[in-house]
Amino acid sequence: MPQRERVAARLRQAFTLVRPLGIIAGLIVWGSFVTAKSDPADADILWVTLPTFDRHRLSVQVDVLFDAVLAKRLYGIDVLSIPEGSAYLSTLLDGLSVTRTFTKRGLVEVRL
C-alpha cells in the first residue's frame, strides 16, 4: 500500500473514532498530506472541539487521539486541539498557514 494511502487510512480511523462522540466542531488538516506529495510522512491535524469538550470523559482508545505523543506513536498523526470559539484559534490558524520558510501553505478545514 502506498504511503499516502496508509496515512489516509490512519486519518480516517481517527476521525471515525472521534466524530460519533459529538465532541468536535471540525478539524483542520495541513502539512504535506494536503499537498501533491506522493509519500507524506504523516498527517497534521487540529481538532476543533466543542466548548463543552471534557477530555477526562474519553475512553483510553479515543483519548490517545488528543495526546500528541501517543497519537504520533500509535496513529502516525500529529495532533493539536483547541476549543471552537477560542480567542487563539485565528492566531493558531495564521501560524499553521505558514511554512518554516515563511511561505504560505494550504489548510483543509472540515466542519461538522
mmCIF file with all atom_site columns, C-alpha atoms in Angstrom:
data_model
loop_
_atom_site.group_PDB
_atom_site.id
_atom_site.type_symbol
_atom_site.label_atom_id
_atom_site.label_alt_id
_atom_site.label_comp_id
_atom_site.label_asym_id
_atom_site.label_entity_id
_atom_site.label_seq_id
_atom_site.pdbx_PDB_ins_code
_atom_site.Cartn_x
_atom_site.Cartn_y
_atom_site.Cartn_z
_atom_site.occupancy
_atom_site.B_iso_or_equiv
_atom_site.pdbx_formal_charge
_atom_site.auth_seq_id
_atom_site.auth_comp_id
_atom_site.auth_asym_id
_atom_site.auth_atom_id
_atom_site.pdbx_PDB_model_num
ATOM 1   C CA . MET A 1 1   ? 0.000   0.000  0.000  1.00 0.00 ? 1   MET A CA 1
ATOM 2   C CA . PRO A 1 2   ? 1.451   3.401  -0.931 1.00 0.00 ? 2   PRO A CA 1
ATOM 3   C CA . GLN A 1 3   ? 2.372   5.768  1.902  1.00 0.00 ? 3   GLN A CA 1
ATOM 4   C CA . ARG A 1 4   ? -0.366  8.317  1.105  1.00 0.00 ? 4   ARG A CA 1
ATOM 5   C CA . GLU A 1 5   ? -3.000  5.584  1.392  1.00 0.00 ? 5   GLU A CA 1
ATOM 6   C CA . ARG A 1 6   ? -1.567  4.413  4.737  1.00 0.00 ? 6   ARG A CA 1
ATOM 7   C CA . VAL A 1 7   ? -1.669  7.933  6.152  1.00 0.00 ? 7   VAL A CA 1
ATOM 8   C CA . ALA A 1 8   ? -5.202  8.483  4.798  1.00 0.00 ? 8   ALA A CA 1
ATOM 9   C CA . ALA A 1 9   ? -6.356  5.208  6.376  1.00 0.00 ? 9   ALA A CA 1
ATOM 10  C CA . ARG A 1 10  ? -4.975  6.248  9.789  1.00 0.00 ? 10  ARG A CA 1
ATOM 11  C CA . LEU A 1 11  ? -6.608  9.650  9.473  1.00 0.00 ? 11  LEU A CA 1
ATOM 12  C CA . ARG A 1 12  ? -9.952  8.054  8.576  1.00 0.00 ? 12  ARG A CA 1
ATOM 13  C CA . GLN A 1 13  ? -9.614  5.669  11.517 1.00 0.00 ? 13  GLN A CA 1
ATOM 14  C CA . ALA A 1 14  ? -9.020  8.561  13.926 1.00 0.00 ? 14  ALA A CA 1
ATOM 15  C CA . PHE A 1 15  ? -11.921 10.578 12.512 1.00 0.00 ? 15  PHE A CA 1
ATOM 16  C CA . THR A 1 16  ? -14.211 7.541  12.659 1.00 0.00 ? 16  THR A CA 1
ATOM 17  C CA . LEU A 1 17  ? -13.466 7.111  16.368 1.00 0.00 ? 17  LEU A CA 1
ATOM 18  C CA . VAL A 1 18  ? -13.910 10.779 17.299 1.00 0.00 ? 18  VAL A CA 1
ATOM 19  C CA . ARG A 1 19  ? -16.774 12.040 15.108 1.00 0.00 ? 19  ARG A CA 1
ATOM 20  C CA . PRO A 1 20  ? -19.661 9.957  16.543 1.00 0.00 ? 20  PRO A CA 1
ATOM 21  C CA . LEU A 1 21  ? -18.908 11.223 20.057 1.00 0.00 ? 21  LEU A CA 1
ATOM 22  C CA . GLY A 1 22  ? -20.156 14.714 19.215 1.00 0.00 ? 22  GLY A CA 1
ATOM 23  C CA . ILE A 1 23  ? -17.129 16.396 20.785 1.00 0.00 ? 23  ILE A CA 1
ATOM 24  C CA . ILE A 1 24  ? -15.672 18.168 17.750 1.00 0.00 ? 24  ILE A CA 1
ATOM 25  C CA . ALA A 1 25  ? -16.938 21.015 15.630 1.00 0.00 ? 25  ALA A CA 1
ATOM 26  C CA . GLY A 1 26  ? -14.476 20.141 12.913 1.00 0.00 ? 26  GLY A CA 1
ATOM 27  C CA . LEU A 1 27  ? -10.848 19.594 12.116 1.00 0.00 ? 27  LEU A CA 1
ATOM 28  C CA . ILE A 1 28  ? -8.085  21.277 10.181 1.00 0.00 ? 28  ILE A CA 1
ATOM 29  C CA . VAL A 1 29  ? -5.564  19.248 8.177  1.00 0.00 ? 29  VAL A CA 1
ATOM 30  C CA . TRP A 1 30  ? -2.293  20.784 6.988  1.00 0.00 ? 30  TRP A CA 1
ATOM 31  C CA . GLY A 1 31  ? 1.244   19.850 6.087  1.00 0.00 ? 31  GLY A CA 1
ATOM 32  C CA . SER A 1 32  ? 2.495   17.514 3.403  1.00 0.00 ? 32  SER A CA 1
ATOM 33  C CA . PHE A 1 33  ? -0.679  15.432 3.473  1.00 0.00 ? 33  PHE A CA 1
ATOM 34  C CA . VAL A 1 34  ? -2.690  18.222 1.847  1.00 0.00 ? 34  VAL A CA 1
ATOM 35  C CA . THR A 1 35  ? -0.122  18.718 -0.905 1.00 0.00 ? 35  THR A CA 1
ATOM 36  C CA . ALA A 1 36  ? 0.619   16.720 -4.048 1.00 0.00 ? 36  ALA A CA 1
ATOM 37  C CA . LYS A 1 37  ? 3.486   14.953 -2.258 1.00 0.00 ? 37  LYS A CA 1
ATOM 38  C CA . SER A 1 38  ? 3.105   11.248 -3.074 1.00 0.00 ? 38  SER A CA 1
ATOM 39  C CA . ASP A 1 39  ? 4.565   9.968  0.175  1.00 0.00 ? 39  ASP A CA 1
ATOM 40  C CA . PRO A 1 40  ? 3.658   12.273 3.081  1.00 0.00 ? 40  PRO A CA 1
ATOM 41  C CA . ALA A 1 41  ? 5.231   11.082 6.304  1.00 0.00 ? 41  ALA A CA 1
ATOM 42  C CA . ASP A 1 42  ? 2.131   11.782 8.364  1.00 0.00 ? 42  ASP A CA 1
ATOM 43  C CA . ALA A 1 43  ? -0.993  13.889 8.693  1.00 0.00 ? 43  ALA A CA 1
ATOM 44  C CA . ASP A 1 44  ? -1.074  17.015 10.808 1.00 0.00 ? 44  ASP A CA 1
ATOM 45  C CA . ILE A 1 45  ? -4.475  17.744 12.329 1.00 0.00 ? 45  ILE A CA 1
ATOM 46  C CA . LEU A 1 46  ? -6.082  20.250 14.637 1.00 0.00 ? 46  LEU A CA 1
ATOM 47  C CA . TRP A 1 47  ? -9.185  19.028 16.409 1.00 0.00 ? 47  TRP A CA 1
ATOM 48  C CA . VAL A 1 48  ? -11.577 21.968 16.857 1.00 0.00 ? 48  VAL A CA 1
ATOM 49  C CA . THR A 1 49  ? -13.506 20.801 19.900 1.00 0.00 ? 49  THR A CA 1
ATOM 50  C CA . LEU A 1 50  ? -16.882 21.919 21.136 1.00 0.00 ? 50  LEU A CA 1
ATOM 51  C CA . PRO A 1 51  ? -16.689 24.302 24.115 1.00 0.00 ? 51  PRO A CA 1
ATOM 52  C CA . THR A 1 52  ? -18.205 21.587 26.342 1.00 0.00 ? 52  THR A CA 1
ATOM 53  C CA . PHE A 1 53  ? -15.430 19.098 25.467 1.00 0.00 ? 53  PHE A CA 1
ATOM 54  C CA . ASP A 1 54  ? -14.055 17.300 28.536 1.00 0.00 ? 54  ASP A CA 1
ATOM 55  C CA . ARG A 1 55  ? -11.073 15.113 27.749 1.00 0.00 ? 55  ARG A CA 1
ATOM 56  C CA . HIS A 1 56  ? -11.386 13.349 31.107 1.00 0.00 ? 56  HIS A CA 1
ATOM 57  C CA . ARG A 1 57  ? -14.608 11.694 29.923 1.00 0.00 ? 57  ARG A CA 1
ATOM 58  C CA . LEU A 1 58  ? -12.981 9.974  26.927 1.00 0.00 ? 58  LEU A CA 1
ATOM 59  C CA . SER A 1 59  ? -12.189 6.306  26.724 1.00 0.00 ? 59  SER A CA 1
ATOM 60  C CA . VAL A 1 60  ? -8.491  5.483  26.567 1.00 0.00 ? 60  VAL A CA 1
ATOM 61  C CA . GLN A 1 61  ? -8.931  4.458  22.917 1.00 0.00 ? 61  GLN A CA 1
ATOM 62  C CA . VAL A 1 62  ? -10.134 7.949  21.979 1.00 0.00 ? 62  VAL A CA 1
ATOM 63  C CA . ASP A 1 63  ? -8.033  9.931  24.464 1.00 0.00 ? 63  ASP A CA 1
ATOM 64  C CA . VAL A 1 64  ? -4.826  8.904  22.680 1.00 0.00 ? 64  VAL A CA 1
ATOM 65  C CA . LEU A 1 65  ? -6.062  10.882 19.660 1.00 0.00 ? 65  LEU A CA 1
ATOM 66  C CA . PHE A 1 66  ? -5.786  14.079 21.723 1.00 0.00 ? 66  PHE A CA 1
ATOM 67  C CA . ASP A 1 67  ? -2.326  13.283 23.090 1.00 0.00 ? 67  ASP A CA 1
ATOM 68  C CA . ALA A 1 68  ? 0.474   14.496 20.795 1.00 0.00 ? 68  ALA A CA 1
ATOM 69  C CA . VAL A 1 69  ? 2.953   11.778 21.761 1.00 0.00 ? 69  VAL A CA 1
ATOM 70  C CA . LEU A 1 70  ? 0.551   8.827  21.712 1.00 0.00 ? 70  LEU A CA 1
ATOM 71  C CA . ALA A 1 71  ? -1.277  9.914  18.547 1.00 0.00 ? 71  ALA A CA 1
ATOM 72  C CA . LYS A 1 72  ? 2.062   10.132 16.752 1.00 0.00 ? 72  LYS A CA 1
ATOM 73  C CA . ARG A 1 73  ? 3.242   6.776  18.070 1.00 0.00 ? 73  ARG A CA 1
ATOM 74  C CA . LEU A 1 74  ? 0.010   4.827  17.578 1.00 0.00 ? 74  LEU A CA 1
ATOM 75  C CA . TYR A 1 75  ? -1.583  6.510  14.568 1.00 0.00 ? 75  TYR A CA 1
ATOM 76  C CA . GLY A 1 76  ? 1.274   8.354  12.881 1.00 0.00 ? 76  GLY A CA 1
ATOM 77  C CA . ILE A 1 77  ? -0.572  11.662 13.097 1.00 0.00 ? 77  ILE A CA 1
ATOM 78  C CA . ASP A 1 78  ? 0.478   14.945 14.684 1.00 0.00 ? 78  ASP A CA 1
ATOM 79  C CA . VAL A 1 79  ? -2.385  16.432 16.687 1.00 0.00 ? 79  VAL A CA 1
ATOM 80  C CA . LEU A 1 80  ? -3.330  19.664 18.341 1.00 0.00 ? 80  LEU A CA 1
ATOM 81  C CA . SER A 1 81  ? -6.697  20.644 19.776 1.00 0.00 ? 81  SER A CA 1
ATOM 82  C CA . ILE A 1 82  ? -8.394  23.919 20.583 1.00 0.00 ? 82  ILE A CA 1
ATOM 83  C CA . PRO A 1 83  ? -11.954 24.804 21.587 1.00 0.00 ? 83  PRO A CA 1
ATOM 84  C CA . GLU A 1 84  ? -14.246 26.287 18.969 1.00 0.00 ? 84  GLU A CA 1
ATOM 85  C CA . GLY A 1 85  ? -14.613 29.994 19.571 1.00 0.00 ? 85  GLY A CA 1
ATOM 86  C CA . SER A 1 86  ? -11.270 30.286 21.350 1.00 0.00 ? 86  SER A CA 1
ATOM 87  C CA . ALA A 1 87  ? -9.667  33.700 21.066 1.00 0.00 ? 87  ALA A CA 1
ATOM 88  C CA . TYR A 1 88  ? -6.480  31.912 19.984 1.00 0.00 ? 88  TYR A CA 1
ATOM 89  C CA . LEU A 1 89  ? -7.980  29.917 17.108 1.00 0.00 ? 89  LEU A CA 1
ATOM 90  C CA . SER A 1 90  ? -7.377  32.514 14.392 1.00 0.00 ? 90  SER A CA 1
ATOM 91  C CA . THR A 1 91  ? -3.827  33.130 15.666 1.00 0.00 ? 91  THR A CA 1
ATOM 92  C CA . LEU A 1 92  ? -3.119  29.404 15.612 1.00 0.00 ? 92  LEU A CA 1
ATOM 93  C CA . LEU A 1 93  ? -4.510  29.077 12.077 1.00 0.00 ? 93  LEU A CA 1
ATOM 94  C CA . ASP A 1 94  ? -2.375  32.019 10.948 1.00 0.00 ? 94  ASP A CA 1
ATOM 95  C CA . GLY A 1 95  ? 0.690   30.209 12.281 1.00 0.00 ? 95  GLY A CA 1
ATOM 96  C CA . LEU A 1 96  ? -0.239  26.884 10.725 1.00 0.00 ? 96  LEU A CA 1
ATOM 97  C CA . SER A 1 97  ? -0.749  28.500 7.325  1.00 0.00 ? 97  SER A CA 1
ATOM 98  C CA . VAL A 1 98  ? 2.932   29.466 7.055  1.00 0.00 ? 98  VAL A CA 1
ATOM 99  C CA . THR A 1 99  ? 5.838   27.066 6.469  1.00 0.00 ? 99  THR A CA 1
ATOM 100 C CA . ARG A 1 100 ? 9.167   27.129 8.283  1.00 0.00 ? 100 ARG A CA 1
ATOM 101 C CA . THR A 1 101 ? 10.495  29.265 5.429  1.00 0.00 ? 101 THR A CA 1
ATOM 102 C CA . PHE A 1 102 ? 7.571   31.703 5.792  1.00 0.00 ? 102 PHE A CA 1
ATOM 103 C CA . THR A 1 103 ? 5.809   30.756 2.576  1.00 0.00 ? 103 THR A CA 1
ATOM 104 C CA . LYS A 1 104 ? 2.040   30.268 2.583  1.00 0.00 ? 104 LYS A CA 1
ATOM 105 C CA . ARG A 1 105 ? 0.664   26.759 2.768  1.00 0.00 ? 105 ARG A CA 1
ATOM 106 C CA . GLY A 1 106 ? -2.810  25.409 2.483  1.00 0.00 ? 106 GLY A CA 1
ATOM 107 C CA . LEU A 1 107 ? -5.088  24.221 5.222  1.00 0.00 ? 107 LEU A CA 1
ATOM 108 C CA . VAL A 1 108 ? -8.079  21.964 4.701  1.00 0.00 ? 108 VAL A CA 1
ATOM 109 C CA . GLU A 1 109 ? -10.973 22.617 7.046  1.00 0.00 ? 109 GLU A CA 1
ATOM 110 C CA . VAL A 1 110 ? -13.649 20.007 7.713  1.00 0.00 ? 110 VAL A CA 1
ATOM 111 C CA . ARG A 1 111 ? -16.672 21.499 9.511  1.00 0.00 ? 111 ARG A CA 1
ATOM 112 C CA . LEU A 1 112 ? -19.319 19.280 11.040 1.00 0.00 ? 112 LEU A CA 1
#
